[in-house]
Each structure stands twice: as structure tokens, then as C-alpha cells.
mmCIF file of C-alpha atoms and ligand atoms in Angstrom:
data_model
loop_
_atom_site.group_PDB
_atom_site.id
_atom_site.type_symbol
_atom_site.label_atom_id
_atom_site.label_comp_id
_atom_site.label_asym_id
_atom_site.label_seq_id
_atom_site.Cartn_x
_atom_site.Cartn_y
_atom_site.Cartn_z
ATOM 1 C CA UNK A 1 0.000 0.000 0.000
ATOM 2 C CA UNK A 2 1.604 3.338 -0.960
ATOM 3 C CA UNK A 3 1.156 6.195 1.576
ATOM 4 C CA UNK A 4 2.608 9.826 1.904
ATOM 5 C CA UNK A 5 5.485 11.146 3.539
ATOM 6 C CA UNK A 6 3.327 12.685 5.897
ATOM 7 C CA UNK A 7 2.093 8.952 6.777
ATOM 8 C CA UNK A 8 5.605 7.099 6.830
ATOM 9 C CA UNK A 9 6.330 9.909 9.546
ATOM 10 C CA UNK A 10 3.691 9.452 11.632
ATOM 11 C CA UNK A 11 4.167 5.386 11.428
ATOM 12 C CA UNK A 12 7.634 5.468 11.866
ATOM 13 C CA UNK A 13 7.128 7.847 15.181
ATOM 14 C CA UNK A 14 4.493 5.758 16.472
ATOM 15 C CA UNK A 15 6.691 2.816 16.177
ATOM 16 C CA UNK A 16 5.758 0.685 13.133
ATOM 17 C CA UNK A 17 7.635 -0.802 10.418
ATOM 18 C CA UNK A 18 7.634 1.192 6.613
ATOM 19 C CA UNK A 19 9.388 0.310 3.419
ATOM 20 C CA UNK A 20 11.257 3.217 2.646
ATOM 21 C CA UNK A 21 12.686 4.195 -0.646
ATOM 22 C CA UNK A 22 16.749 4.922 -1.453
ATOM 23 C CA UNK A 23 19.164 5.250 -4.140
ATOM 24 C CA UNK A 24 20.723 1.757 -3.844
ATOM 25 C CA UNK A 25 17.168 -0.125 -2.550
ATOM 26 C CA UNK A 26 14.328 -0.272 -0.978
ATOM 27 C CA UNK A 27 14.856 -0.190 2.679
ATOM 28 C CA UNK A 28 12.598 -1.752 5.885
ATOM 29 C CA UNK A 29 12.409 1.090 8.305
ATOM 30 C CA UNK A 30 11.902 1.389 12.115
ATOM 31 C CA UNK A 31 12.959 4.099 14.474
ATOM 32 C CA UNK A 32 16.163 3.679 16.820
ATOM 33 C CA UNK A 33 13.726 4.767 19.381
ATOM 34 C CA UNK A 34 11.556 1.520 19.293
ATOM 35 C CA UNK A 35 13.284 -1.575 20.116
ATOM 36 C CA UNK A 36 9.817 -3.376 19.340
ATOM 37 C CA UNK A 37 9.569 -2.463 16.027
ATOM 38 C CA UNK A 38 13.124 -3.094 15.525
ATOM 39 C CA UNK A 39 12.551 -6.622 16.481
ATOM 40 C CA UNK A 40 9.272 -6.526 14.238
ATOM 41 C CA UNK A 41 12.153 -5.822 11.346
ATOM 42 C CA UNK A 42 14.137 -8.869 12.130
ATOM 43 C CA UNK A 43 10.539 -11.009 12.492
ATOM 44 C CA UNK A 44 9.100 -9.808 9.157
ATOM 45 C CA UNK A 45 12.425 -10.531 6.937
ATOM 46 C CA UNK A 46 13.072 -14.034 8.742
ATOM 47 C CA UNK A 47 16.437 -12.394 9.469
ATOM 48 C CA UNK A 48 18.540 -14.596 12.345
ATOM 49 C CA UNK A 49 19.074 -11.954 15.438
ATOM 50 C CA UNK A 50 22.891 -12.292 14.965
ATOM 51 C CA UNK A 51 22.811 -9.859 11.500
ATOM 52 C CA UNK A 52 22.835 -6.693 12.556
ATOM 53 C CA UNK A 53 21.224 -3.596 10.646
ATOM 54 C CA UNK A 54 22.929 0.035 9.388
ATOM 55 C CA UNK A 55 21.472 3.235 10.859
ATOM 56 C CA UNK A 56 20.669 5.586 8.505
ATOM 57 C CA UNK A 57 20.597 9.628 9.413
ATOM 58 C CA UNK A 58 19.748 12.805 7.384
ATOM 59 C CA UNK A 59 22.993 14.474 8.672
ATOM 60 C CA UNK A 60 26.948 13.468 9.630
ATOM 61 C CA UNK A 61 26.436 15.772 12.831
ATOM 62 C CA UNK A 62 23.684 13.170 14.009
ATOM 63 C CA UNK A 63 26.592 10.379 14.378
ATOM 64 C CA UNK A 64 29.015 12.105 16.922
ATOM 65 C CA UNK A 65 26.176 10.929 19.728
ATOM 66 C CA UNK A 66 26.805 7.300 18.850
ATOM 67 C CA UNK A 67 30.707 7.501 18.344
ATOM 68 C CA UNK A 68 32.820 6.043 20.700
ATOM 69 C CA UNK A 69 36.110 6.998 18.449
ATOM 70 C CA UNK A 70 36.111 8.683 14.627
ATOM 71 C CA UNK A 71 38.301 6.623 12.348
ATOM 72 C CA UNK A 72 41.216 8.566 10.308
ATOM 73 C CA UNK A 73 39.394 10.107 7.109
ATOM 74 C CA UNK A 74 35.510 9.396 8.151
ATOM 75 C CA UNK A 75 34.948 12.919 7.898
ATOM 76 C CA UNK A 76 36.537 13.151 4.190
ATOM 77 C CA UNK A 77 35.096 9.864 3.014
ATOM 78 C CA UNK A 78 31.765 11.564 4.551
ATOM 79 C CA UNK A 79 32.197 14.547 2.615
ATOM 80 C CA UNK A 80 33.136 13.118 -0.637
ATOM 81 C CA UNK A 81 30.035 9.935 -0.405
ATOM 82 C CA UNK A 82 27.253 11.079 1.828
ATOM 83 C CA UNK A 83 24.406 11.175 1.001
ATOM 84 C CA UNK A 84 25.467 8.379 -1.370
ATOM 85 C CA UNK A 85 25.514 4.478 -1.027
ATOM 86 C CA UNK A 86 28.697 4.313 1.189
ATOM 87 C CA UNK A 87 28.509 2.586 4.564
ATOM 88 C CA UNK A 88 30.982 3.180 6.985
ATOM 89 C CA UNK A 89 31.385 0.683 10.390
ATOM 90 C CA UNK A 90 32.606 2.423 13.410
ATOM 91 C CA UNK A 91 33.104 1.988 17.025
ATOM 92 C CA UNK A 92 29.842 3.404 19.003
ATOM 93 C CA UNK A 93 28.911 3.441 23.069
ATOM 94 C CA UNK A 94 26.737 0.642 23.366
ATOM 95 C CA UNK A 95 24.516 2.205 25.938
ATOM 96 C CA UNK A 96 23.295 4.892 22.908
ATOM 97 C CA UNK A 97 22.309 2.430 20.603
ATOM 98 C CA UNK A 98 19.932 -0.437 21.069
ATOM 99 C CA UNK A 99 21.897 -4.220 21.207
ATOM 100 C CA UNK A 100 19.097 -5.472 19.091
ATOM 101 C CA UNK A 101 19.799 -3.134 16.430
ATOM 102 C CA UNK A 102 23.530 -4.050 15.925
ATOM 103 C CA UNK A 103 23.186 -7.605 17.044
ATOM 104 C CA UNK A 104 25.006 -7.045 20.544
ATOM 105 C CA UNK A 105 27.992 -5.758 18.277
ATOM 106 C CA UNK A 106 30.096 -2.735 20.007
ATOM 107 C CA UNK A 107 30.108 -1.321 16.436
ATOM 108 C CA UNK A 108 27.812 -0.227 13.949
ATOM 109 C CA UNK A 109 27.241 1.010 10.172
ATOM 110 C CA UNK A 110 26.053 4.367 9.171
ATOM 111 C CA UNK A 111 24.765 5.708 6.270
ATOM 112 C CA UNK A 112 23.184 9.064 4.591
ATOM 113 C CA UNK A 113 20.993 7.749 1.898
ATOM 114 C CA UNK A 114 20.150 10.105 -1.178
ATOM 115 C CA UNK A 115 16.938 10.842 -2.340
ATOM 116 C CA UNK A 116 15.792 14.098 -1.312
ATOM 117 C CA UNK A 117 12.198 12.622 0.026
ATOM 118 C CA UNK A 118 13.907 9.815 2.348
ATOM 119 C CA UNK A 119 16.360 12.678 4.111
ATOM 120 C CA UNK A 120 13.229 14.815 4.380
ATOM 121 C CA UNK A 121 11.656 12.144 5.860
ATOM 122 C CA UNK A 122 14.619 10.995 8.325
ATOM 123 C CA UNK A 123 15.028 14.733 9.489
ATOM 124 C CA UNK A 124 11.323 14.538 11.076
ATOM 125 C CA UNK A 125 11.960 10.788 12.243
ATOM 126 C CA UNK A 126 15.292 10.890 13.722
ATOM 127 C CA UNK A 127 17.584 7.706 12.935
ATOM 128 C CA UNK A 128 16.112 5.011 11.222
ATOM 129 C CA UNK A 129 17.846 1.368 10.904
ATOM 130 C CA UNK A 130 16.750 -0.382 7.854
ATOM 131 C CA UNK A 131 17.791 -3.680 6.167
ATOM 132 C CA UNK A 132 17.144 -4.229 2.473
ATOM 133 C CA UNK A 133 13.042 -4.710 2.424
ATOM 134 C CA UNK A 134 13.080 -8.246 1.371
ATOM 135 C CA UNK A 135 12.533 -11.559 2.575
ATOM 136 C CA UNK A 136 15.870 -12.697 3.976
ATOM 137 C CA UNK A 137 17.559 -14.938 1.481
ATOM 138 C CA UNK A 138 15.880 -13.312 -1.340
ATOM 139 C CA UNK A 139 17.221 -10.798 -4.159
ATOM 140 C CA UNK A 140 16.710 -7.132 -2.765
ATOM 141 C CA UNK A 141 13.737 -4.911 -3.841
ATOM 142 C CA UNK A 142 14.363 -2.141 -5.974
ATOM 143 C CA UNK A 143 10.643 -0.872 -6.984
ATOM 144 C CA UNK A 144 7.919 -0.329 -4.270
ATOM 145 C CA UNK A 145 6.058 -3.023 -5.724
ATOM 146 C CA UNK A 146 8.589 -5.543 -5.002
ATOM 147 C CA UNK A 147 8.434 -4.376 -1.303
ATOM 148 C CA UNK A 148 4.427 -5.301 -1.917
ATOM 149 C CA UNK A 149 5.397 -8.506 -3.382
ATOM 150 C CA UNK A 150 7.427 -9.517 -0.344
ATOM 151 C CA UNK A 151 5.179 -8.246 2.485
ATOM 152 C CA UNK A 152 1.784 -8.187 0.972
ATOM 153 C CA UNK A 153 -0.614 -5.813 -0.505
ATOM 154 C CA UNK A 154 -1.083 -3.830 2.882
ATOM 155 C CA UNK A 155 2.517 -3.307 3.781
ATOM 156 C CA UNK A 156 3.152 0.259 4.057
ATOM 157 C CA UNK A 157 5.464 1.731 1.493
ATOM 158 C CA UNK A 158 6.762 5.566 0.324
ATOM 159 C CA UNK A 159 7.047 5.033 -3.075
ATOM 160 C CA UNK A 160 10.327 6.839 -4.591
ATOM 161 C CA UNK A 161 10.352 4.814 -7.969
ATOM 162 C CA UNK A 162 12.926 2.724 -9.380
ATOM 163 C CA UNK A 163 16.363 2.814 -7.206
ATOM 164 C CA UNK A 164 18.391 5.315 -9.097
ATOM 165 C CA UNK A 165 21.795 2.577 -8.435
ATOM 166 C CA UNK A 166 19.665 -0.918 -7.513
ATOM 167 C CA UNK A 167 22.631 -2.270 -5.762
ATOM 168 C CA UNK A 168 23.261 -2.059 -2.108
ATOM 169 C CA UNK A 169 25.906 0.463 -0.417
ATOM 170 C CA UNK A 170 29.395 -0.720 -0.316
ATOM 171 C CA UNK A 171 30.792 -1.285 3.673
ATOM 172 C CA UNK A 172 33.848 0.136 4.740
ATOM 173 C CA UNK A 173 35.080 -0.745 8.243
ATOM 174 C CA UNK A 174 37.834 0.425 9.985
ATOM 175 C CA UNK A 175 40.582 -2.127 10.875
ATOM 176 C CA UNK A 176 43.463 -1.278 13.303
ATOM 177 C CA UNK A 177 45.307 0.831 10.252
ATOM 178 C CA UNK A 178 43.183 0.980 7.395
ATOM 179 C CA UNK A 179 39.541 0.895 5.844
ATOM 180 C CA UNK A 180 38.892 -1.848 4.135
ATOM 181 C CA UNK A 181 35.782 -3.076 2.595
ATOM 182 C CA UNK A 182 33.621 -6.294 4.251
ATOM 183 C CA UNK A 183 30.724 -5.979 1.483
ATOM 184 C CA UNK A 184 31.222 -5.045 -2.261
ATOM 185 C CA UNK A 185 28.504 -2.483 -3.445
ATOM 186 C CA UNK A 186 27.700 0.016 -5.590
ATOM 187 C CA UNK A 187 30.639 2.101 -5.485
ATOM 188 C CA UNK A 188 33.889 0.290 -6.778
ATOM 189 C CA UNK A 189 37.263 -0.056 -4.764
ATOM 190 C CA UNK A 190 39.447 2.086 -6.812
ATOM 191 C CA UNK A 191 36.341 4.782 -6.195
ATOM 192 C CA UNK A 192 37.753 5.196 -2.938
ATOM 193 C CA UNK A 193 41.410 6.016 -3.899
ATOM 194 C CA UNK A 194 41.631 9.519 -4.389
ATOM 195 C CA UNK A 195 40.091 9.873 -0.645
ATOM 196 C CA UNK A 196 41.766 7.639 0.727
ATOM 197 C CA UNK A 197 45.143 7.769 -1.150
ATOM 198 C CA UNK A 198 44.925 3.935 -1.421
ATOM 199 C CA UNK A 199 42.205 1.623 -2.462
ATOM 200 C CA UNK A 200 40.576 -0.614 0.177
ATOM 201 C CA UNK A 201 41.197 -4.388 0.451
ATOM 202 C CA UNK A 202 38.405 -6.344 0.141
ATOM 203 C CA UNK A 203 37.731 -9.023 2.863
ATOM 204 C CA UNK A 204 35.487 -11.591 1.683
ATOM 205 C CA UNK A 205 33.691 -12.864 4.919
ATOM 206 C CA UNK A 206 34.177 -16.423 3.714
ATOM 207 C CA UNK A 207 37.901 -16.279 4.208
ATOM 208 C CA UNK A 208 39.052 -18.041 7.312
ATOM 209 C CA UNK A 209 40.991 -14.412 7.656
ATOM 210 C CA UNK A 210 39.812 -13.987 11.867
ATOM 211 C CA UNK A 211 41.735 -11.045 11.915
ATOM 212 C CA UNK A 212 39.875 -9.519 10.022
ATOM 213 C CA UNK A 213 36.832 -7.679 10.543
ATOM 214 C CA UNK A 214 33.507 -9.397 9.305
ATOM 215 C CA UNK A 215 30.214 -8.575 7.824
ATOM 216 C CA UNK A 216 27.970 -10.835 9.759
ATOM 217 C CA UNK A 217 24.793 -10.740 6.243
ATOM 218 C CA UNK A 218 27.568 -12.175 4.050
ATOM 219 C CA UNK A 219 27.828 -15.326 6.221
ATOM 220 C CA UNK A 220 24.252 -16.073 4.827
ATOM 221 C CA UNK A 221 22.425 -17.448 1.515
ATOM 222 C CA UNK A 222 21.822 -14.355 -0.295
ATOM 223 C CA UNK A 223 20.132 -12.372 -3.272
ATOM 224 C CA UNK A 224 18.795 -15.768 -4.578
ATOM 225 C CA UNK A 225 15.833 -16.296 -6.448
ATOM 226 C CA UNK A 226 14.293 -19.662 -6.777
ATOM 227 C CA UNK A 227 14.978 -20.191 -9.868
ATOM 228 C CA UNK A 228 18.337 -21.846 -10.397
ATOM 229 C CA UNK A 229 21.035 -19.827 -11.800
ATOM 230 C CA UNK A 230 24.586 -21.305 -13.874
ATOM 231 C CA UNK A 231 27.147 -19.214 -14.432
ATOM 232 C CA UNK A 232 29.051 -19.333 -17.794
ATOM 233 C CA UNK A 233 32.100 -17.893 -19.303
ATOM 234 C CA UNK A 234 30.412 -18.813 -23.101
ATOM 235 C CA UNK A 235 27.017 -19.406 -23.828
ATOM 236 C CA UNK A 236 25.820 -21.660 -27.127
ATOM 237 C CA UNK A 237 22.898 -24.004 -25.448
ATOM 238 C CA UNK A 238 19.781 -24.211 -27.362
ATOM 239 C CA UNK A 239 16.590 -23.421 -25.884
ATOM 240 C CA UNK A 240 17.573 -22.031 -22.263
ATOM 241 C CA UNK A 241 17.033 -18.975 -20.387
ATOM 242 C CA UNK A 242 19.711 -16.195 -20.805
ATOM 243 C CA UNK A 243 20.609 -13.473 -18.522
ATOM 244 C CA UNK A 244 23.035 -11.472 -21.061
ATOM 245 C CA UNK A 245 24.299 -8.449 -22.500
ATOM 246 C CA UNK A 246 22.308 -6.095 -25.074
ATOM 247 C CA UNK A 247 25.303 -6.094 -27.288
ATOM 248 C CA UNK A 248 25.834 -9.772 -27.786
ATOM 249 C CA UNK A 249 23.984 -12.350 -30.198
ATOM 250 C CA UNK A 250 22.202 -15.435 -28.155
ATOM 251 C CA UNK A 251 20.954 -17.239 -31.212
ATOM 252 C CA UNK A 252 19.527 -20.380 -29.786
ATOM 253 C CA UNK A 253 18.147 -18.963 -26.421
ATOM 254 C CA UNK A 254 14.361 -19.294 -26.178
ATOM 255 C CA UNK A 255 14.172 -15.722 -23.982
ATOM 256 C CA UNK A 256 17.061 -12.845 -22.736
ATOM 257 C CA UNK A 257 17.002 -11.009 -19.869
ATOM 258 C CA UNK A 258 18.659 -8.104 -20.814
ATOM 259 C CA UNK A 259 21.788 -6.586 -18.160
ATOM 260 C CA UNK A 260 22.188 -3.442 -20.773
ATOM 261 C CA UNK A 261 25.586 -2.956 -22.451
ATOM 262 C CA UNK A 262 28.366 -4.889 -22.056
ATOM 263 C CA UNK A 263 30.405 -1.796 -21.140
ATOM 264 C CA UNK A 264 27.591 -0.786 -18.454
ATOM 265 C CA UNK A 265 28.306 -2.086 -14.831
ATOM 266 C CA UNK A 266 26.115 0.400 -13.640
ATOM 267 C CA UNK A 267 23.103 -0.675 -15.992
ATOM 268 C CA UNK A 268 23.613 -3.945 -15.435
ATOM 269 C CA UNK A 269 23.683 -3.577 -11.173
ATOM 270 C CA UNK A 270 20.403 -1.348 -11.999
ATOM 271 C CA UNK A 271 18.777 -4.363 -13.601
ATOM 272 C CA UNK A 272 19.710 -7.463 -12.212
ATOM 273 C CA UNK A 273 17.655 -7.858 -9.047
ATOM 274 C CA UNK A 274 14.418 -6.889 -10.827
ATOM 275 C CA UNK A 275 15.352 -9.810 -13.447
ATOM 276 C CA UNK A 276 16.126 -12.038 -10.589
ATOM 277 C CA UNK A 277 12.959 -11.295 -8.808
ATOM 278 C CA UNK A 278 10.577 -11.800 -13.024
ATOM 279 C CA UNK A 279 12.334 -15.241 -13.242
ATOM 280 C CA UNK A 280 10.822 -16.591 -9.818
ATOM 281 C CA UNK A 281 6.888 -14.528 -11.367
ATOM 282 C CA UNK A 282 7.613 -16.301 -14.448
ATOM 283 C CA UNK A 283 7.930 -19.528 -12.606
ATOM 284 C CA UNK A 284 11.183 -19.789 -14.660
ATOM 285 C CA UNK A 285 12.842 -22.918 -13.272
ATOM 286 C CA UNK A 286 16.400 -22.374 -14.502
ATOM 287 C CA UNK A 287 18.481 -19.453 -16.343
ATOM 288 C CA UNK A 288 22.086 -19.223 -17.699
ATOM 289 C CA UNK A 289 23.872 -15.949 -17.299
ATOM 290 C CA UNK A 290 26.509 -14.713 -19.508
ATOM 291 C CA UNK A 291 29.595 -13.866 -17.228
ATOM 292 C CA UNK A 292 31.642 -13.182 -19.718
ATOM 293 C CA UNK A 293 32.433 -9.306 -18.389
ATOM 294 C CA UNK A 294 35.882 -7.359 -16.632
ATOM 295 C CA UNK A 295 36.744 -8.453 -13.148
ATOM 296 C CA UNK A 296 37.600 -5.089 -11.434
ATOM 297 C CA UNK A 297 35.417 -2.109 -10.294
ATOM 298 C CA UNK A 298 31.603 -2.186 -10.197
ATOM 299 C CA UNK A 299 31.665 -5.923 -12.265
ATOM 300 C CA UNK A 300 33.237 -6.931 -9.224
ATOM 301 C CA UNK A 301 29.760 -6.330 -7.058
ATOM 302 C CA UNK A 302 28.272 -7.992 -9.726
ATOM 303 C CA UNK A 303 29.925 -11.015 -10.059
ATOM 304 C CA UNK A 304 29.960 -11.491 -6.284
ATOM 305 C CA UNK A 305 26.478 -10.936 -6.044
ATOM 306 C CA UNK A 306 25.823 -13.645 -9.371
ATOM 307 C CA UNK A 307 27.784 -16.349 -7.563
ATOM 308 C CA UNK A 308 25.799 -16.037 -3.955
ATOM 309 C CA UNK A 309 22.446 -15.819 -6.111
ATOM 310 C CA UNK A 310 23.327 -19.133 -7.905
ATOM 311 C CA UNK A 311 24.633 -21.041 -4.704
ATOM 312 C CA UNK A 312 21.087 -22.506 -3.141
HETATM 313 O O1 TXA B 401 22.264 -0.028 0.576
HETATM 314 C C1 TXA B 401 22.116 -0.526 1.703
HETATM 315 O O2 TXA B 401 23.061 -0.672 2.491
HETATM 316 C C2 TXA B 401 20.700 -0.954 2.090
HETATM 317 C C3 TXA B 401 19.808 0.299 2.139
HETATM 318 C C4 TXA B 401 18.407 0.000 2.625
HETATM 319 O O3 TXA B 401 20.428 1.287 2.917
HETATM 320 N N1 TXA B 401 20.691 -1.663 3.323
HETATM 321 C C5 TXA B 401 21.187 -2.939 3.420
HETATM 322 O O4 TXA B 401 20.998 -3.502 4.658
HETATM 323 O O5 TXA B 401 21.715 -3.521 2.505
HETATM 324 P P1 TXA B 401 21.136 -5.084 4.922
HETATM 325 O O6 TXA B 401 20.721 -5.242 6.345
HETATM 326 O O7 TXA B 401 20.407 -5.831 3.910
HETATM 327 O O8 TXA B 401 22.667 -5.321 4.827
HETATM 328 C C6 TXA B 401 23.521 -4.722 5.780
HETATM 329 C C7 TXA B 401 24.764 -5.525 5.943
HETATM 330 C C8 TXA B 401 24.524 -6.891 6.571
HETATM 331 O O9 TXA B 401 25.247 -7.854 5.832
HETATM 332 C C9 TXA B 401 25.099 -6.750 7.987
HETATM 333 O O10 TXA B 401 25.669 -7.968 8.447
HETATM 334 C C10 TXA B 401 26.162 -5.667 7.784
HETATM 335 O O11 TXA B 401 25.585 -4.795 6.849
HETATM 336 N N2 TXA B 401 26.427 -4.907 9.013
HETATM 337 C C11 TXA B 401 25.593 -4.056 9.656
HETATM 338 N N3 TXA B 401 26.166 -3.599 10.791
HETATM 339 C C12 TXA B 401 27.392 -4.153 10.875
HETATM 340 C C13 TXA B 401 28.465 -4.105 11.824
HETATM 341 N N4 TXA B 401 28.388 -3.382 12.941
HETATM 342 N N5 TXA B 401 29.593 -4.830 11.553
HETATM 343 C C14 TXA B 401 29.684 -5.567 10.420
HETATM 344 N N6 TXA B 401 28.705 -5.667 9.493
HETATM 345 C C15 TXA B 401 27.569 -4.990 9.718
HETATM 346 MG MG1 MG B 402 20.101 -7.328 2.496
#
């Protein structure tokens, strides 16, 4: 059900659960004032209590309350990203931030989303943690009516249209010396280097690399439709399903899903979860998609995201 910005507000402040909309996607939103809706998030999305959720605020200011220490360069990667679909993981003082909302961690994510309506709205809410608004497990919703198709027909939503980026933000964490980056998103590495005078290392939480800090979300199945997904370098099968490139010749396929261009990352992050999401309407049983693209920059989200949404 789509409702006003007028309505999310008064929801949100009287301590229910909205779908929200942002630049990467759609977001499930509760106040950081309402521990009970909070845990109505984690109830709704099936999500285990051990995955904790980002806050999101309408201003940097907003975060000094919840700081226990301010990494080197937060304030420049904060000025050069936010609002944008950057994440960054800090240390906060646990007793100004409810456990349930960052899983009993002592840290937690923030994040400035972009569209103007959703910082409008967070200015008359206050904070607002919010996962991606989908069924846990499941690709991420990118249109209001995927919220809908989640959580049913009445589920509150503010609709903001198709995510402008369609890809979640990318996490940074701070680790002893450096930032480094414990979820690829939608901005790339080497996006980070003039900021940082060094592009991030990437730790992929299914290293056994302890030492390293870990993104507890990317422990778990993820982004997966039920339709089964293969991944292949070259496609010439006859009669499948193709996820491809708009570019490129798939003679023998019997339908494409269409990523955009070939030399398009950011078309193709824009697309994929709403393809993902028509394969499981179309009760579409299996699909091959074409993987034959770069491995560096905003392909890299891409591909990561590809091979969780093909392992069951
Ligand atoms: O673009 C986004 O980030 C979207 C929109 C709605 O803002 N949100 C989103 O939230 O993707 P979610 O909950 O689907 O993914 C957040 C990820 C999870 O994998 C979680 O484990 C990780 O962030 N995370 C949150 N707080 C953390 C913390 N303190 N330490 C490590 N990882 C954390
Ligand atoms: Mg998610």
C-alpha cells in the first residue's frame, strides 16, 4: 500500500515498520527509538538476530552521539560519499544504541541515503535502521512493488520509484590501520582512492581471515531467487534462459534477460535484481547468465552478487 510522507512519519514515530525508498534499494524502516519495532524488522524478513542492521541519518552531525572513536578520514570519506551508497562501520557506546539493532555488536554502520524525500523524511523521524526490504535470502527490492510482493498488498510503502543505483551500499570498516571493505557495493574499490590515497582491500567474509573484521549478512544465503542460476564464461545451449548483455547475439536462447551494455556495470547492477525477482513470477525454473564481463570495479559487485544468487 503506498502512503505519503506525511504517513511514513507518523508510522515510523508511532513505532511501526515502513518500506522506505533509497538510491541503492528499498529499505525496511523502524525508528532507533523503538526496540519493538526493531525486532518486528528482524521477524518480518526471517532475518537470524545475529545480523545486525545500518542506521541511517539525514545528517553526519547526528553520528558524533553514537561515536565512541572517529576513524582517520571518516569525515573526508563523509564529505566526498554522503548522502550516497557508502557505509561506513565504526566503534559506538553501546549504551546509545539499542543491542538489538547491531546484534550485541560494540560497532555499527552508518549511512546518509540520497533521495531528497527519504532525508526529508529521516530529518522529522530521527535515525532510522533499515535492512534491504526483502525476505531474507531473497534478491533485494528495488521498486515499491517488489516491497508489496514480499510483504503483501497492505505493507506500508513511500514510493520513490525505481532505485536510481539498484545495488546495495558498499561497507567500509575500519581495521586497526586501514579501511577496508567487508561488502562489495555500488561504489567500486578504486572509487575510494583519491580519498583515501589507497584503495581498500576487500575481505570476503568467507575467508578463514579472523583477523579480520567481518560482515555478519555475508555469512548467509543471499540475493537468490528460486529459480536456479549457472554461471558461464560462453554461452551456445539451445533453448535455455539467458541473462546477457544487449550487445551480444544469443541465437539459440528461447528468452534474454537483458543486463544493458556490455560496457555498463552500472546498468547492469540497476537491472539485475528486478530480473532475478521476473524469473521466480515467471515460474522460470532455470536461467544461464553470460559472465563473460571485466573483473575489477563495479563488475566486481556484480559477479559477487551472481555467484551467492546461484549457490542454493
Ligand atoms: O544499501 C544498503 O546498504 C541498504 C539500504 C536500505 O540502505 N541496506 C542494506 O541492509 O543492505 P542489509 O541489512 O540488507 O545489509 C547490511 C549488511 C549486513 O550484511 C550486515 O551484516 C552488515 O551490513 N552490518 C551491519 N552492521 C554491521 C556491523 N556493525 N559490523 C559488520 N557488518 C555490519
Ligand atoms: Mg540485504
Amino acid at each position: 500500500m503506498k502512503i505519503t510522507l506525511d504517513q511514513a512519519v507518523s508510522l515510523l514515530n508511532g513505532g511501526l515498520v515502513v518500506g522506505i525508498p533509497t538510491e541503492t534499494v528499498y529499505g525496511l524502516a523502524a525508528s532507533i527509538n523503538f526496540p519493538e519495532a526493531i525486532g518486528e524488522i528482524f521477524r518480518l524478513k526471517g532475518r537470524p538476530s545475529n545480523n545486525p542492521l545500518i542506521v541511517h541519518v539525514a545528517t553526519v552531525d547526528e553520528i558524533a552521539f553514537y561515536a565512541k572513536k572517529i576513524p582517520p578520514n571518516f569525515k573526508e570519506l563523509a564529505s566526498a560519499f554522503w548522502p550516497g551508497p557508502m557505509t561506513l562501520i565504526i566503534p559506538i557506546i553501546e549504551d546509545n544504541l539499542p543491542s538489538i539493532a547491531r546484534a550485541g555488536l560494540p560497532t555499527a554502520g552508518f549511512r546518509i541515503p540520497k533521495p531528497a524525500i527519504t532525508r526529508e523524511l529521516l530529518k522529522r523521524t530521527g535515525p532510522l535502521v533499515m535492512p534491504s526490504a526483502n525476505i531474507s535470502g531473497s534478491p533485494s527490492a528495488t521498486t515499491a512493488e517488489h516491497v508489496e510482493d514480499d510483504f503483501g498488498s497492505g505493507f506500508s510503502v513511500l514510493d520513490g520509484g525505481q532505485c536510481d543505483q539498484g545495488m546495495e551500499s558498499t561497507i567500509l570498516c575500519w581495521n586497526h590501520s586501514a579501511w577496508s571493505i567487508i561488502r562489495l557495493g555500488a561504489l567500486a574499490p578504486e572509487d575510494f582512492l583519491p580519498t583515501l590515497g589507497y584503495t581498500p582491500k576487500i575481505n570476503d567474509a568467507t575467508e578463514e581471515n579472523q583477523s579480520m573484521p567481518l560482515c555478519p549478512g555475508q555469512l548467509y544465503r543471499h540475493y537468490s531467487p528460486i529459480a536456479k542460476l549457472h554461471l558461464l564464461q560462453n554461452i551456445t545451449l539451445h533453448d535455455a534462459v539467458i541473462i546477457g548483455f544487449s550487445d551480444r547475439i544469443y541465437p539459440n536462447a528461447s528468452r534474454v534477460f537483458l543486463l544493458g551494455n556490455s560496457n555498463d556495470p552500472a546498468a547492469a547492477a540497476h537491472e539485475l535484481y528486478a530480473i532475478l525477482r521476473t524469473l521466480d513470477d515467471e515460474h522460470i525454473e532455470q536461467a544461464f547468465v553470460d559472465m563473460n564481463f571485466p573483473n575489477h570495479g563495479l563488475w566486481l559487485t556484480l559477479r559477487e552478487r551472481l555467484l551467492k544468487a546461484s549457490t542454493a
